Amino acid sequence: MSGSSYVLPGKASTVVDVKKEPHVLVVGMDGVRYDSLRSAGSPALGRIAEHGFLVPVRVHAKNATISGPVWATVASGVHADRHGVTGNSHHPAELGRFQDFTAVLRSARPESQTMVAASWHPLAVRTACGPIFSSGGWVPTPDPEEANDAVSWLRADDAVADYASGRLGAENLAVSFVYFGEADVEAHNHGTGPDYIAAIQRCDSRLNSLLDVIDSRPNHHREDWTVIVVTDHGHLDAGGHGGESEVERTAWIAASGASLPQGITAADHADIFHQVLATFGVTPDREVAESGGAPFGARQGATPRLAQRGGGTR
């Protein structure tokens, strides 16, 4: 869709505004602790926070601090009491009632092109608790969980970054979801020490490559890009999550874009679904609209407590 010129009545030659084409990129970085992120040095996320926001987000009480439930909330805009995903192994019938934000957008705007690319297969294909994104999507092979070590996940995340970069540069994608899982697995395998920080930095570098591709698009000057980056949960110092400690319950969301309100101080994982649709003027169905999620800026209030290093129990 090309930009449309709006003209003052009676002055057909006077252009007063050009509506830019909206695009949204959502990037998931699994299991990145908020305090570790802050200490890692993350230039790409810094670019986003400088022009938008980066806030800690408390995992909703209705969701366990596990990937499946939280990513299902990001995708569907509702919490586990509705989507039914309570772990990583079982795909509940309830989830079938809730389309992901890419599917809802295509239903409302059939001309829209979307992308889902993820190194954790249940996000995009029918396995374990998946597909969490009802649309399905692209995953790398072999499945990194087969080896489940640093090398397998590094290669899988790099493959996702390469695939997503190619499509973001060549296609007119309205909404994309791209996921990196390396940092979460590193924490599970070896805890939240120096190698975990290095994994976070590599995820940030992959994000930077996506941002550079967007900036280099030939029609970038005629496009409004909203970029949202999110983690699903934290980790104990020794690695692991699923409990109720502050480090496990503290996640984060960063976002920037011309369509976002200023001064965001609070958000929920469910808000991402609603913000994506609001960017395109699409209203979710009543059940999702009444679920507690809202576009960014609707839930301003007290900033959630920040998790401090060493605050988790083992």
PDB file of N, CA and C in Angstrom, residues 77 85 97 111 128 133 146-147 177 182 212 214-215 269 300:
ATOM      1  N   GLY A  77      -3.103 -12.591  23.517  1.00  0.00           N
ATOM      2  CA  GLY A  77      -3.675 -11.477  24.260  1.00  0.00           C
ATOM      3  C   GLY A  77      -4.476 -11.865  25.480  1.00  0.00           C
ATOM      4  N   VAL A  85      -2.732 -22.877  28.275  1.00  0.00           N
ATOM      5  CA  VAL A  85      -1.358 -23.375  28.228  1.00  0.00           C
ATOM      6  C   VAL A  85      -0.746 -23.182  29.611  1.00  0.00           C
ATOM      7  N   ARG A  97      -9.285 -21.555  20.520  1.00  0.00           N
ATOM      8  CA  ARG A  97     -10.269 -20.470  20.464  1.00  0.00           C
ATOM      9  C   ARG A  97      -9.625 -19.124  20.215  1.00  0.00           C
ATOM     10  N   GLU A 111      -5.172  -8.504   2.816  1.00  0.00           N
ATOM     11  CA  GLU A 111      -4.017  -8.164   1.987  1.00  0.00           C
ATOM     12  C   GLU A 111      -2.715  -8.153   2.780  1.00  0.00           C
ATOM     13  N   ALA A 128       4.699 -30.693  21.035  1.00  0.00           N
ATOM     14  CA  ALA A 128       4.610 -30.331  22.451  1.00  0.00           C
ATOM     15  C   ALA A 128       3.383 -29.428  22.683  1.00  0.00           C
ATOM     16  N   PHE A 133       1.635 -20.014  18.143  1.00  0.00           N
ATOM     17  CA  PHE A 133       1.112 -19.087  17.146  1.00  0.00           C
ATOM     18  C   PHE A 133       0.249 -19.886  16.182  1.00  0.00           C
ATOM     19  N   GLU A 146      17.180 -31.128  20.147  1.00  0.00           N
ATOM     20  CA  GLU A 146      17.716 -32.484  20.049  1.00  0.00           C
ATOM     21  C   GLU A 146      19.072 -32.578  20.742  1.00  0.00           C
ATOM     22  N   ALA A 147      19.940 -31.616  20.505  1.00  0.00           N
ATOM     23  CA  ALA A 147      21.220 -31.566  21.223  1.00  0.00           C
ATOM     24  C   ALA A 147      21.100 -30.723  22.483  1.00  0.00           C
ATOM     25  N   PHE A 177       6.817 -11.841  13.865  1.00  0.00           N
ATOM     26  CA  PHE A 177       7.281 -12.294  15.182  1.00  0.00           C
ATOM     27  C   PHE A 177       8.523 -13.132  14.968  1.00  0.00           C
ATOM     28  N   GLU A 182      18.535 -18.815  22.638  1.00  0.00           N
ATOM     29  CA  GLU A 182      19.862 -19.209  23.120  1.00  0.00           C
ATOM     30  C   GLU A 182      20.090 -18.867  24.586  1.00  0.00           C
ATOM     31  N   ASP A 212      18.845  -3.043  11.349  1.00  0.00           N
ATOM     32  CA  ASP A 212      19.592  -2.499  10.212  1.00  0.00           C
ATOM     33  C   ASP A 212      18.891  -2.810   8.890  1.00  0.00           C
ATOM     34  N   ILE A 214      15.674  -3.220   8.455  1.00  0.00           N
ATOM     35  CA  ILE A 214      14.505  -2.332   8.381  1.00  0.00           C
ATOM     36  C   ILE A 214      14.926  -0.934   7.947  1.00  0.00           C
ATOM     37  N   ASP A 215      16.003  -0.423   8.553  1.00  0.00           N
ATOM     38  CA  ASP A 215      16.469   0.928   8.219  1.00  0.00           C
ATOM     39  C   ASP A 215      16.918   1.048   6.763  1.00  0.00           C
ATOM     40  N   HIS A 269       2.341  -8.693  29.428  1.00  0.00           N
ATOM     41  CA  HIS A 269       2.587  -9.471  28.210  1.00  0.00           C
ATOM     42  C   HIS A 269       1.380  -9.470  27.273  1.00  0.00           C
ATOM     43  N   GLN A 300      -0.960   2.909  32.894  1.00  0.00           N
ATOM     44  CA  GLN A 300       0.069   3.652  33.617  1.00  0.00           C
ATOM     45  C   GLN A 300      -0.185   3.575  35.112  1.00  0.00           C
TER      46      GLN A 300
END
